[in-house]
Amino acid sequence: MALIVKKFGGSSVATPEKIFHIVDRVLKHKKKDDQIVIVVSAMGDTTDDLVALAKKVTSHPYGREMDRLLSTGEQVSIALMAMAFTEKGHPAVSMTGPQAGVESSDAFGKGRILDVKPERIFKALEEGNIVIVAGFQGITDTGDVTTLGRGGSDTTAVALAGAMKADVCEIFTDVDGVYSTDPRVTDRAQKLKEITYGEMLEMARLGAGVMQPRAVEMGSRYGVPIHVRSTFTENPGTIIREDYTMESNQHTITGVADDTNVAKVALVGVENKPGVAHTIFQALADATVDVDMIVQSIRTTDDERTDIVFTISRDDVVLAKETLDKLRQTVDMECVVINEDMAKVSIVGAGMLGQPGVAAQMFGILSEEGINLEIISTSEISISCLIAENRVKDAVKAIHDKLCLDGRN
Ligand code: ADP
Ligand code: ASP
Ligand code: MG
């Protein structure tokens, strides 16, 4: 007997036909005693459509009511999938995130899973049901629904798998695994047989949308192996695990990621005195704006003032503007410039550690392409460059084909 958590993303459940395809596939592979929990996303582009709908009604699409709205998408798919299983003769029961015992923090739109109490799921499984759980949502200790950030159904699935001590968590999607870069950008992208939690976390954090970063963190914390694979083919996918089982699967550069959900914020001519940076970034943090790359420049002619440039997600631009407008009543600065035409391109690989020259090679390739670097940042296992959005696909292709494929078959 195995306990398996399977997650199906939005494109996998986009139509009734696709839902029936999943039902047939699950029933074909299910052994008699297997216990199956299925986590689903909203159908197709439902979440995007709900965001667009909200923007027609409000200039502040954040907060409690926004989460109430967004959480409805997943509730449609769980009900339809449970009906489809019943139609095919297998008992199934659907549960919202709260019914499934997913407890989350009160940061609307960016809730974190704090605990999972899966008793109700276990009971339904014992009664012979396949249990279908709405991804992307949890409940706060005051009874409000919060959503878990875009792509959050991945995190629901891995958290359930961890809390229930499942044998495996399978993430079914529209590609057949994790590739060396987004296969939609270059057909030379290569499927990875396996990848470590650490590298996958970095790829996901830097924009590889195939997994939500928090899901990978959760997998690492609970030691749940995650199998990313296709809904539409039976091919084996990619296993995300603690370490490589075969040395030949490890490369100097594991992958190239890009992120176009980036905005650059420049605070020009900010008063240069102790405590100002703290005031600015604390205000942004209080407004739940995640800040990524940060540069503070040194002015040679005017040391009374400084320029602070940083990047945020485009989803947070309205919140950041509201916060900075308020802040300008207390912090003196000449102007704020927000640019939404930027993107980030990154290389990731634990194999880069102790290999000098990789950064120079990356910058050389970008320079051959005539691409200007606005900000550079690094971690132990990644190097990222902020560039113009309209050149990001050229950058990914060039870096991937010249640097990442180097030395691979
Ligand atoms: P789902 O709706 O199933 O959650 P997503 O759209 O969130 O699917 O994630 C799958 C998409 O991730 C793929 O269609 C692919 O374009 C994109 N992607 C980005 N980077 C990668 C990568 N390195 N490997 C595989 N897919 C990637
Ligand atoms: N439906 C949500 C989204 O589109 C969550 C998910 O798909 O994982 O982001
Ligand atoms: Mg996704």
Coordinates of C-alpha atoms in Angstrom, one line a residue, residues 167-302:
D167 CA 5.6 8.0 0.0
V168 CA 5.9 10.5 -2.8
C169 CA 4.5 13.8 -4.0
E170 CA 3.9 13.9 -7.8
I171 CA 3.6 17.3 -9.4
F172 CA 1.8 16.8 -12.8
T173 CA 2.1 19.7 -15.2
D174 CA 2.3 20.6 -18.9
V175 CA 6.0 19.8 -19.4
D176 CA 7.5 16.4 -18.7
G177 CA 9.9 17.5 -16.0
V178 CA 12.3 20.2 -14.9
Y179 CA 14.6 21.3 -17.8
S180 CA 17.9 23.0 -17.9
T181 CA 15.8 26.1 -18.9
D182 CA 12.2 26.8 -19.8
P183 CA 11.6 24.5 -22.8
R184 CA 9.3 27.2 -24.2
V185 CA 12.4 29.5 -24.6
T186 CA 14.8 27.1 -26.4
D187 CA 14.2 23.6 -27.9
R188 CA 17.7 22.8 -26.8
A189 CA 16.6 22.7 -23.2
Q190 CA 17.4 19.3 -21.6
K191 CA 15.3 17.4 -19.2
L192 CA 17.1 16.8 -15.8
K193 CA 16.7 13.3 -14.4
E194 CA 17.2 14.7 -10.9
I195 CA 18.0 17.9 -9.1
T196 CA 18.7 18.8 -5.5
Y197 CA 16.3 20.7 -3.3
G198 CA 18.9 23.5 -3.0
E199 CA 19.4 23.9 -6.8
M200 CA 15.6 23.6 -7.5
L201 CA 14.9 26.2 -4.8
E202 CA 17.3 28.6 -6.4
M203 CA 15.9 28.0 -9.9
A204 CA 12.4 28.5 -8.7
R205 CA 13.3 31.6 -6.7
L206 CA 14.9 33.1 -9.8
G207 CA 11.9 32.5 -12.0
A208 CA 11.6 28.9 -13.2
G209 CA 7.8 28.8 -12.8
V210 CA 7.6 25.0 -12.9
M211 CA 7.6 24.9 -9.0
Q212 CA 6.7 27.4 -6.4
P213 CA 9.9 28.1 -4.3
R214 CA 8.0 27.5 -1.0
A215 CA 7.0 24.0 -2.2
V216 CA 10.6 23.1 -2.7
E217 CA 11.5 24.5 0.8
M218 CA 8.7 22.4 2.3
G219 CA 10.0 19.3 0.4
S220 CA 13.4 19.8 1.8
R221 CA 12.2 20.4 5.4
Y222 CA 10.1 17.2 5.4
G223 CA 12.4 15.2 3.2
V224 CA 9.6 14.5 0.7
P225 CA 10.9 13.4 -2.7
I226 CA 9.1 15.4 -5.4
H227 CA 8.5 13.9 -8.8
V228 CA 7.7 16.6 -11.5
R229 CA 6.2 15.0 -14.5
S230 CA 3.7 15.3 -17.4
T231 CA 0.0 15.0 -17.1
F232 CA -0.2 14.1 -20.8
T233 CA 2.6 11.5 -21.3
E234 CA 3.7 8.6 -19.2
N235 CA 7.4 9.6 -19.4
P236 CA 9.4 9.6 -16.2
G237 CA 10.0 13.2 -15.0
T238 CA 12.5 14.8 -12.7
I239 CA 13.1 13.8 -9.1
I240 CA 13.8 16.6 -6.7
R241 CA 15.7 15.2 -3.7
E242 CA 18.4 15.9 -1.2
D243 CA 21.4 14.8 -3.3
Y244 CA 22.3 13.4 -6.7
T245 CA 22.2 9.6 -6.8
M246 CA 24.5 9.6 -9.8
E247 CA 27.5 11.9 -10.3
S248 CA 26.9 12.0 -14.0
N249 CA 23.6 13.8 -13.4
Q250 CA 25.4 16.8 -11.7
H251 CA 26.7 19.6 -14.0
T252 CA 28.7 22.7 -13.4
I253 CA 25.6 24.8 -14.3
T254 CA 22.4 23.1 -13.7
G255 CA 20.1 25.6 -15.4
V256 CA 19.3 29.0 -16.6
A257 CA 16.2 30.8 -15.2
D258 CA 14.5 34.0 -16.2
D259 CA 12.0 36.2 -14.4
T260 CA 10.0 38.9 -16.2
N261 CA 7.8 39.6 -13.1
V262 CA 10.3 42.2 -12.1
A263 CA 10.1 46.0 -11.5
K264 CA 13.0 48.2 -10.8
V265 CA 12.5 51.0 -8.2
A266 CA 15.0 53.8 -8.0
L267 CA 14.9 56.2 -5.1
V268 CA 16.9 59.1 -6.4
G269 CA 18.6 61.7 -4.1
V270 CA 17.7 60.1 -0.8
E271 CA 19.1 61.9 2.3
N272 CA 22.3 60.1 3.3
K273 CA 22.2 59.5 7.1
P274 CA 22.2 56.5 9.4
G275 CA 18.8 54.8 9.7
V276 CA 17.3 55.8 6.4
A277 CA 17.7 52.5 4.6
H278 CA 16.3 50.8 7.6
T279 CA 13.2 53.1 7.6
I280 CA 12.6 52.5 3.9
F281 CA 13.0 48.7 3.8
Q282 CA 11.1 48.3 7.1
A283 CA 8.1 50.2 5.7
L284 CA 8.2 48.0 2.5
A285 CA 8.5 44.8 4.6
D286 CA 5.5 46.0 6.8
A287 CA 3.5 46.4 3.6
T288 CA 4.6 42.8 2.6
V289 CA 6.6 44.0 -0.4
D290 CA 9.4 41.5 -1.0
V291 CA 12.6 43.3 -2.1
D292 CA 15.1 41.4 -4.1
M293 CA 18.3 43.0 -5.6
I294 CA 19.5 46.1 -3.8
V295 CA 22.2 48.6 -4.8
Q296 CA 23.1 51.8 -3.0
S297 CA 25.3 54.1 -5.0
I298 CA 28.1 56.3 -3.9
R299 CA 27.9 59.9 -5.2
T300 CA 31.4 61.4 -5.7
T301 CA 30.3 65.0 -5.7
D302 CA 27.4 65.0 -3.3

